[in-house]
PDB file of C-alpha atoms in Angstrom:
ATOM      1  CA  MET A 255      32.889  -0.136  33.535  1.00 61.00           C
ATOM      2  CA  ILE A 256      33.229  -1.891  30.019  1.00 66.00           C
ATOM      3  CA  ASN A 257      29.527  -2.855  30.146  1.00 65.00           C
ATOM      4  CA  LYS A 258      28.422   0.762  30.801  1.00 61.00           C
ATOM      5  CA  ILE A 259      30.640   2.007  28.048  1.00 67.00           C
ATOM      6  CA  LYS A 260      29.157  -0.655  25.764  1.00 64.00           C
ATOM      7  CA  ILE A 261      25.668   0.373  26.775  1.00 61.00           C
ATOM      8  CA  LEU A 262      26.189   3.960  26.116  1.00 63.00           C
ATOM      9  CA  PHE A 263      27.962   3.219  22.618  1.00 62.00           C
ATOM     10  CA  ASP A 264      24.933   1.044  21.678  1.00 59.00           C
ATOM     11  CA  LEU A 265      22.439   3.886  22.729  1.00 62.00           C
ATOM     12  CA  PHE A 266      24.499   6.403  20.678  1.00 61.00           C
ATOM     13  CA  VAL A 267      24.545   4.197  17.529  1.00 54.00           C
ATOM     14  CA  ASP A 268      21.013   3.391  17.690  1.00 53.00           C
ATOM     15  CA  GLY A 269      20.093   7.104  18.161  1.00 54.00           C
ATOM     16  CA  PHE A 270      22.465   7.976  15.122  1.00 54.00           C
ATOM     17  CA  LYS A 271      20.846   5.406  12.999  1.00 51.00           C
ATOM     18  CA  GLY A 272      17.376   6.968  13.925  1.00 50.00           C
ATOM     19  CA  ILE A 273      18.548  10.408  12.845  1.00 47.00           C
ATOM     20  CA  VAL A 274      20.001   9.091   9.612  1.00 49.00           C
ATOM     21  CA  MET A 275      16.731   7.131   8.687  1.00 48.00           C
ATOM     22  CA  SER A 276      14.502   9.979   9.575  1.00 46.00           C
ATOM     23  CA  PHE A 277      16.455  12.216   7.353  1.00 47.00           C
ATOM     24  CA  PHE A 278      16.732   9.742   4.222  1.00 49.00           C
ATOM     25  CA  SER A 279      13.322   8.635   4.676  1.00 52.00           C
ATOM     26  CA  SER A 280      11.787  12.087   4.303  1.00 53.00           C
ATOM     27  CA  ARG A 281      13.940  12.949   1.047  1.00 61.00           C
ATOM     28  CA  LYS A 282      11.481  13.300  -1.829  1.00 59.00           C
ATOM     29  CA  ASP A 283      14.302  12.499  -4.315  1.00 63.00           C
ATOM     30  CA  ARG A 284      14.671   9.008  -3.276  1.00 88.00           C
ATOM     31  CA  TYR A 285      10.873   8.190  -4.460  1.00 94.00           C
ATOM     32  CA  GLY A 286       9.927   7.017  -7.993  1.00 94.00           C
ATOM     33  CA  TYR A 287       7.325   9.826  -7.602  1.00 94.00           C
ATOM     34  CA  LEU A 288       6.199  11.828  -4.449  1.00 95.00           C
ATOM     35  CA  ALA A 289       3.822  14.651  -5.191  1.00 95.00           C
ATOM     36  CA  GLU A 290       4.352  18.027  -3.386  1.00 94.00           C
ATOM     37  CA  THR A 291       0.997  17.500  -1.762  1.00 95.00           C
ATOM     38  CA  ALA A 292       1.639  14.077  -0.381  1.00 96.00           C
ATOM     39  CA  ASN A 293       2.516  13.704   3.398  1.00 94.00           C
ATOM     40  CA  ILE A 294       4.852  10.781   4.274  1.00 94.00           C
ATOM     41  CA  ARG A 295       5.495  10.759   8.224  1.00 94.00           C
ATOM     42  CA  THR A 296       8.859   9.457   9.027  1.00 90.00           C
ATOM     43  CA  PRO A 297      10.297   7.153   9.797  1.00 92.00           C
ATOM     44  CA  VAL A 298       9.859   4.983   6.728  1.00 91.00           C
ATOM     45  CA  TRP A 299      11.668   1.993   6.210  1.00 92.00           C
ATOM     46  CA  GLY A 300      13.025   0.251   2.967  1.00 92.00           C
ATOM     47  CA  PRO A 301      13.837   1.415  -0.525  1.00 92.00           C
ATOM     48  CA  LYS A 302      11.635   3.885  -2.005  1.00 93.00           C
ATOM     49  CA  GLN A 303      12.737   4.047  -5.791  1.00 94.00           C
ATOM     50  CA  ASN A 304       9.559   2.201  -6.909  1.00 95.00           C
ATOM     51  CA  ILE A 305       7.121   3.909  -4.800  1.00 96.00           C
ATOM     52  CA  TYR A 306       4.807   6.232  -6.533  1.00 97.00           C
ATOM     53  CA  ILE A 307       2.487   8.494  -4.239  1.00 97.00           C
ATOM     54  CA  TYR A 308       0.376  10.967  -5.995  1.00 97.00           C
ATOM     55  CA  GLU A 309      -1.633  14.177  -4.822  1.00 97.00           C
ATOM     56  CA  HIS A 310      -3.210  14.584  -1.455  1.00 97.00           C
ATOM     57  CA  CYS A 311      -2.108  11.373  -0.054  1.00 97.00           C
ATOM     58  CA  GLY A 312      -1.106  10.852   3.667  1.00 97.00           C
ATOM     59  CA  ILE A 313       0.774   8.118   5.153  1.00 97.00           C
ATOM     60  CA  ASN A 314       1.520   7.655   8.630  1.00 96.00           C
ATOM     61  CA  ALA A 315       4.542   6.843  10.365  1.00 95.00           C
ATOM     62  CA  ASP A 316       6.473   3.373  10.414  1.00 95.00           C
ATOM     63  CA  ALA A 317       5.724   2.334   7.011  1.00 96.00           C
ATOM     64  CA  LYS A 318       7.588  -0.714   5.704  1.00 96.00           C
ATOM     65  CA  PHE A 319       8.210  -0.834   1.834  1.00 96.00           C
ATOM     66  CA  ILE A 320       9.547  -4.352   0.854  1.00 94.00           C
ATOM     67  CA  CYS A 321       9.839  -3.269  -2.959  1.00 92.00           C
ATOM     68  CA  GLN A 322      13.215  -3.950  -4.288  1.00 91.00           C
ATOM     69  CA  VAL A 323      11.310  -4.883  -7.416  1.00 92.00           C
ATOM     70  CA  GLY A 324       7.806  -4.246  -8.389  1.00 94.00           C
ATOM     71  CA  LYS A 325       6.136  -0.859  -8.058  1.00 96.00           C
ATOM     72  CA  PHE A 326       3.642   0.678  -5.513  1.00 97.00           C
ATOM     73  CA  ILE A 327       1.220   3.091  -7.098  1.00 98.00           C
ATOM     74  CA  MET A 328      -1.004   5.197  -4.797  1.00 98.00           C
ATOM     75  CA  ARG A 329      -3.362   7.437  -6.508  1.00 97.00           C
ATOM     76  CA  ARG A 330      -4.846  10.705  -5.440  1.00 97.00           C
ATOM     77  CA  ASN A 331      -6.521  11.511  -2.062  1.00 97.00           C
ATOM     78  CA  CYS A 332      -5.864   8.180  -0.037  1.00 98.00           C
ATOM     79  CA  SER A 333      -5.153   8.247   3.828  1.00 97.00           C
ATOM     80  CA  VAL A 334      -3.162   5.466   5.492  1.00 98.00           C
ATOM     81  CA  GLY A 335      -2.840   4.597   9.283  1.00 97.00           C
ATOM     82  CA  PRO A 336       0.485   3.998  10.789  1.00 97.00           C
ATOM     83  CA  SER A 337       2.574   0.714  10.317  1.00 97.00           C
ATOM     84  CA  LEU A 338       1.673  -0.032   6.630  1.00 97.00           C
ATOM     85  CA  THR A 339       3.544  -3.148   5.347  1.00 97.00           C
ATOM     86  CA  LEU A 340       3.885  -3.130   1.530  1.00 96.00           C
ATOM     87  CA  ILE A 341       5.374  -6.097  -0.570  1.00 96.00           C
ATOM     88  CA  THR A 342       5.693  -5.915  -4.125  1.00 96.00           C
ATOM     89  CA  PHE A 343       7.589  -9.249  -4.960  1.00 93.00           C
ATOM     90  CA  ASN A 344       8.071 -12.904  -3.909  1.00 88.00           C
ATOM     91  CA  HIS A 345      10.546 -15.634  -4.124  1.00 83.00           C
ATOM     92  CA  LYS A 346       9.819 -18.417  -6.773  1.00 78.00           C
ATOM     93  CA  TYR A 347       8.616 -21.066  -4.211  1.00 78.00           C
ATOM     94  CA  THR A 348       7.419 -23.585  -6.774  1.00 77.00           C
ATOM     95  CA  VAL A 349      10.744 -24.987  -7.873  1.00 77.00           C
ATOM     96  CA  VAL A 350      11.284 -28.731  -6.820  1.00 78.00           C
ATOM     97  CA  GLY A 351      14.351 -29.496  -4.782  1.00 76.00           C
ATOM     98  CA  GLN A 352      14.874 -25.903  -3.716  1.00 76.00           C
ATOM     99  CA  ARG A 353      15.405 -24.527  -0.336  1.00 78.00           C
ATOM    100  CA  PRO A 354      14.985 -21.041   1.360  1.00 81.00           C
ATOM    101  CA  GLU A 355      18.112 -19.089   1.077  1.00 76.00           C
ATOM    102  CA  ALA A 356      19.803 -21.699  -1.170  1.00 75.00           C
ATOM    103  CA  ASP A 357      21.061 -20.941  -4.742  1.00 74.00           C
ATOM    104  CA  GLY A 358      18.282 -19.475  -6.906  1.00 69.00           C
ATOM    105  CA  TRP A 359      16.328 -18.352  -3.886  1.00 72.00           C
ATOM    106  CA  GLY A 360      17.297 -14.811  -4.672  1.00 70.00           C
ATOM    107  CA  GLU A 361      15.476 -14.794  -7.963  1.00 78.00           C
ATOM    108  CA  LEU A 362      12.466 -12.541  -7.282  1.00 84.00           C
ATOM    109  CA  GLU A 363       9.276 -12.163  -9.097  1.00 87.00           C
ATOM    110  CA  ALA A 364       7.801  -8.591  -9.176  1.00 91.00           C
ATOM    111  CA  SER A 365       4.108  -7.882  -8.989  1.00 93.00           C
ATOM    112  CA  ASP A 366       2.789  -4.369  -8.590  1.00 95.00           C
ATOM    113  CA  VAL A 367       0.508  -3.166  -5.707  1.00 97.00           C
ATOM    114  CA  ILE A 368      -1.965  -0.593  -6.925  1.00 97.00           C
ATOM    115  CA  VAL A 369      -4.290   1.586  -4.537  1.00 98.00           C
ATOM    116  CA  ASN A 370      -6.687   3.692  -6.330  1.00 98.00           C
ATOM    117  CA  GLU A 371      -8.303   6.962  -5.429  1.00 97.00           C
ATOM    118  CA  ASP A 372      -9.906   7.846  -2.162  1.00 98.00           C
ATOM    119  CA  VAL A 373      -8.977   4.789  -0.457  1.00 98.00           C
ATOM    120  CA  TRP A 374      -8.722   4.628   3.297  1.00 98.00           C
ATOM    121  CA  ILE A 375      -6.416   2.244   4.962  1.00 98.00           C
ATOM    122  CA  GLY A 376      -6.372   1.525   8.575  1.00 97.00           C
ATOM    123  CA  ALA A 377      -3.451   0.874  11.052  1.00 97.00           C
ATOM    124  CA  ASN A 378      -1.064  -2.183  10.708  1.00 97.00           C
ATOM    125  CA  VAL A 379      -2.372  -3.337   7.345  1.00 98.00           C
ATOM    126  CA  THR A 380      -0.242  -5.634   4.757  1.00 97.00           C
ATOM    127  CA  LEU A 381      -0.487  -5.379   0.946  1.00 97.00           C
ATOM    128  CA  CYS A 382       0.977  -8.552  -0.488  1.00 95.00           C
ATOM    129  CA  PRO A 383       2.056  -8.560  -4.109  1.00 95.00           C
ATOM    130  CA  GLY A 384      -0.431  -8.135  -6.639  1.00 95.00           C
ATOM    131  CA  THR A 385      -2.905  -6.264  -4.554  1.00 96.00           C
ATOM    132  CA  ILE A 386      -5.205  -3.933  -6.210  1.00 96.00           C
ATOM    133  CA  ILE A 387      -7.776  -1.869  -4.206  1.00 97.00           C
ATOM    134  CA  GLY A 388     -10.743  -0.384  -5.957  1.00 96.00           C
ATOM    135  CA  ARG A 389     -11.296   3.371  -5.829  1.00 97.00           C
ATOM    136  CA  GLY A 390     -13.104   4.724  -2.496  1.00 97.00           C
ATOM    137  CA  SER A 391     -12.633   1.397  -0.697  1.00 98.00           C
ATOM    138  CA  ILE A 392     -11.881   1.016   3.281  1.00 98.00           C
ATOM    139  CA  ILE A 393      -9.519  -1.544   4.373  1.00 98.00           C
ATOM    140  CA  ALA A 394     -10.034  -2.292   8.081  1.00 97.00           C
ATOM    141  CA  ALA A 395      -7.078  -2.136  10.717  1.00 97.00           C
ATOM    142  CA  GLY A 396      -4.838  -5.220  10.998  1.00 96.00           C
ATOM    143  CA  SER A 397      -6.024  -6.535   7.531  1.00 97.00           C
ATOM    144  CA  ILE A 398      -3.691  -8.741   5.286  1.00 96.00           C
ATOM    145  CA  CYS A 399      -4.410  -8.344   1.749  1.00 95.00           C
ATOM    146  CA  VAL A 400      -3.308 -11.426   0.011  1.00 88.00           C
ATOM    147  CA  LYS A 401      -1.349 -12.014  -3.265  1.00 78.00           C
ATOM    148  CA  ASN A 402      -3.030 -11.165  -6.336  1.00 80.00           C
ATOM    149  CA  GLN A 403      -6.315 -10.160  -5.030  1.00 87.00           C
ATOM    150  CA  VAL A 404      -8.347  -7.542  -6.652  1.00 90.00           C
ATOM    151  CA  TYR A 405     -11.038  -5.785  -4.556  1.00 94.00           C
ATOM    152  CA  PRO A 406     -13.864  -3.767  -6.569  1.00 95.00           C
ATOM    153  CA  PRO A 407     -14.353   0.048  -5.939  1.00 97.00           C
ATOM    154  CA  TYR A 408     -16.206   1.260  -2.830  1.00 97.00           C
ATOM    155  CA  SER A 409     -15.403  -2.239  -0.903  1.00 96.00           C
ATOM    156  CA  ILE A 410     -15.167  -2.513   2.878  1.00 96.00           C
ATOM    157  CA  ILE A 411     -12.282  -5.127   3.251  1.00 96.00           C
ATOM    158  CA  GLY A 412     -11.042  -6.779   6.329  1.00 96.00           C
ATOM    159  CA  GLY A 413      -9.464  -9.792   8.001  1.00 95.00           C
ATOM    160  CA  ASN A 414      -6.549 -12.225   7.456  1.00 94.00           C
ATOM    161  CA  PRO A 415      -6.650 -13.181   4.828  1.00 94.00           C
ATOM    162  CA  SER A 416      -8.572 -10.090   3.837  1.00 94.00           C
ATOM    163  CA  LYS A 417     -12.091 -10.539   2.240  1.00 93.00           C
ATOM    164  CA  PHE A 418     -14.887  -8.431   0.837  1.00 94.00           C
ATOM    165  CA  ILE A 419     -17.150  -7.517   3.446  1.00 94.00           C
ATOM    166  CA  LYS A 420     -19.644  -5.240   1.829  1.00 95.00           C
ATOM    167  CA  PHE A 421     -20.012  -2.335  -0.174  1.00 96.00           C
ATOM    168  CA  ARG A 422     -19.845   0.990   1.790  1.00 96.00           C
ATOM    169  CA  LEU A 423     -22.236   2.868  -0.590  1.00 96.00           C
ATOM    170  CA  THR A 424     -25.230   1.411  -2.408  1.00 95.00           C
ATOM    171  CA  LEU A 425     -25.081   1.358  -6.253  1.00 96.00           C
ATOM    172  CA  GLU A 426     -27.046   4.539  -6.573  1.00 96.00           C
ATOM    173  CA  GLU A 427     -24.691   6.236  -4.031  1.00 97.00           C
ATOM    174  CA  GLN A 428     -21.643   5.006  -6.082  1.00 97.00           C
ATOM    175  CA  ILE A 429     -22.939   6.498  -9.294  1.00 96.00           C
ATOM    176  CA  LEU A 430     -23.588   9.693  -7.435  1.00 97.00           C
ATOM    177  CA  GLN A 431     -20.366   9.675  -5.720  1.00 97.00           C
ATOM    178  CA  GLU A 432     -18.632   9.307  -9.118  1.00 96.00           C
ATOM    179  CA  GLN A 433     -20.621  12.235 -10.541  1.00 96.00           C
ATOM    180  CA  LEU A 434     -19.805  14.549  -7.781  1.00 96.00           C
ATOM    181  CA  LEU A 435     -15.854  13.733  -7.188  1.00 95.00           C
ATOM    182  CA  TYR A 436     -14.681  12.948 -10.870  1.00 95.00           C
ATOM    183  CA  ASN A 437     -14.675  14.599 -14.154  1.00 95.00           C
ATOM    184  CA  GLU A 438     -16.695  12.937 -16.509  1.00 94.00           C
ATOM    185  CA  SER A 439     -13.653  11.293 -18.268  1.00 94.00           C
ATOM    186  CA  ASP A 440     -12.280   9.844 -15.027  1.00 94.00           C
ATOM    187  CA  ARG A 441     -15.579   8.164 -14.027  1.00 96.00           C
ATOM    188  CA  ILE A 442     -15.927   4.409 -13.745  1.00 95.00           C
ATOM    189  CA  ASN A 443     -18.505   3.355 -16.199  1.00 95.00           C
ATOM    190  CA  ILE A 444     -22.019   2.790 -14.769  1.00 95.00           C
ATOM    191  CA  GLU A 445     -22.013  -0.562 -16.361  1.00 95.00           C
ATOM    192  CA  ILE A 446     -18.983  -1.665 -14.495  1.00 94.00           C
ATOM    193  CA  LEU A 447     -20.359  -0.461 -11.388  1.00 95.00           C
ATOM    194  CA  LYS A 448     -23.590  -2.423 -11.794  1.00 94.00           C
ATOM    195  CA  GLU A 449     -21.691  -5.573 -12.873  1.00 93.00           C
ATOM    196  CA  ASN A 450     -19.750  -5.337  -9.752  1.00 92.00           C
ATOM    197  CA  TYR A 451     -22.427  -4.554  -7.431  1.00 93.00           C
ATOM    198  CA  ASN A 452     -24.805  -7.195  -8.811  1.00 90.00           C
ATOM    199  CA  SER A 453     -22.091 -10.104  -9.264  1.00 87.00           C
ATOM    200  CA  ILE A 454     -20.827  -9.640  -5.747  1.00 79.00           C
ATOM    201  CA  LYS A 455     -24.401  -9.160  -4.109  1.00 55.00           C
ATOM    202  CA  ARG A 456     -25.011 -12.829  -5.473  1.00 45.00           C
ATOM    203  CA  ILE A 457     -21.899 -14.513  -3.563  1.00 43.00           C
TER     204      ILE A 457
END
């Protein structure tokens, strides 16, 4: 009898936690910035005061924000599959003689994560501290974008650790894409597109 009561009590507590998390994870005032046209599906886990989501972005359910320090910035028109994991800080792991969870382990190093415009992120992707995703890129499902990695615009990215696979558009298509979708003042300079395209094609 006691075991049944305990099971019922545990179910009640878990259900109550789920309701609370769904409510609080959907509150826009918890975010650093959440555009009116952004759509974040609940539940969402973790602190949100350093999360900045701009217009017409969508993030599917079960995103995990590990961002007590450092910022996550997602620019306009991005789409994210379920179970995104986002990390914007690390512990100082280069101190000689230090152990995990010992004194000093709680000192955190912030490193912002930035996802630029028109990026498509698949399911179960992890973005590690310092990751910068270039405009118009695609990240394959299950990818882990490692610390301090910068991916150029219009990349296809995948793997663990994630690597540049190829450009999703030719150089000429990238230039046309910029002209069709962006105001002149917002376009990536053609010389930068050329430099990115030619340097990576030689790798």
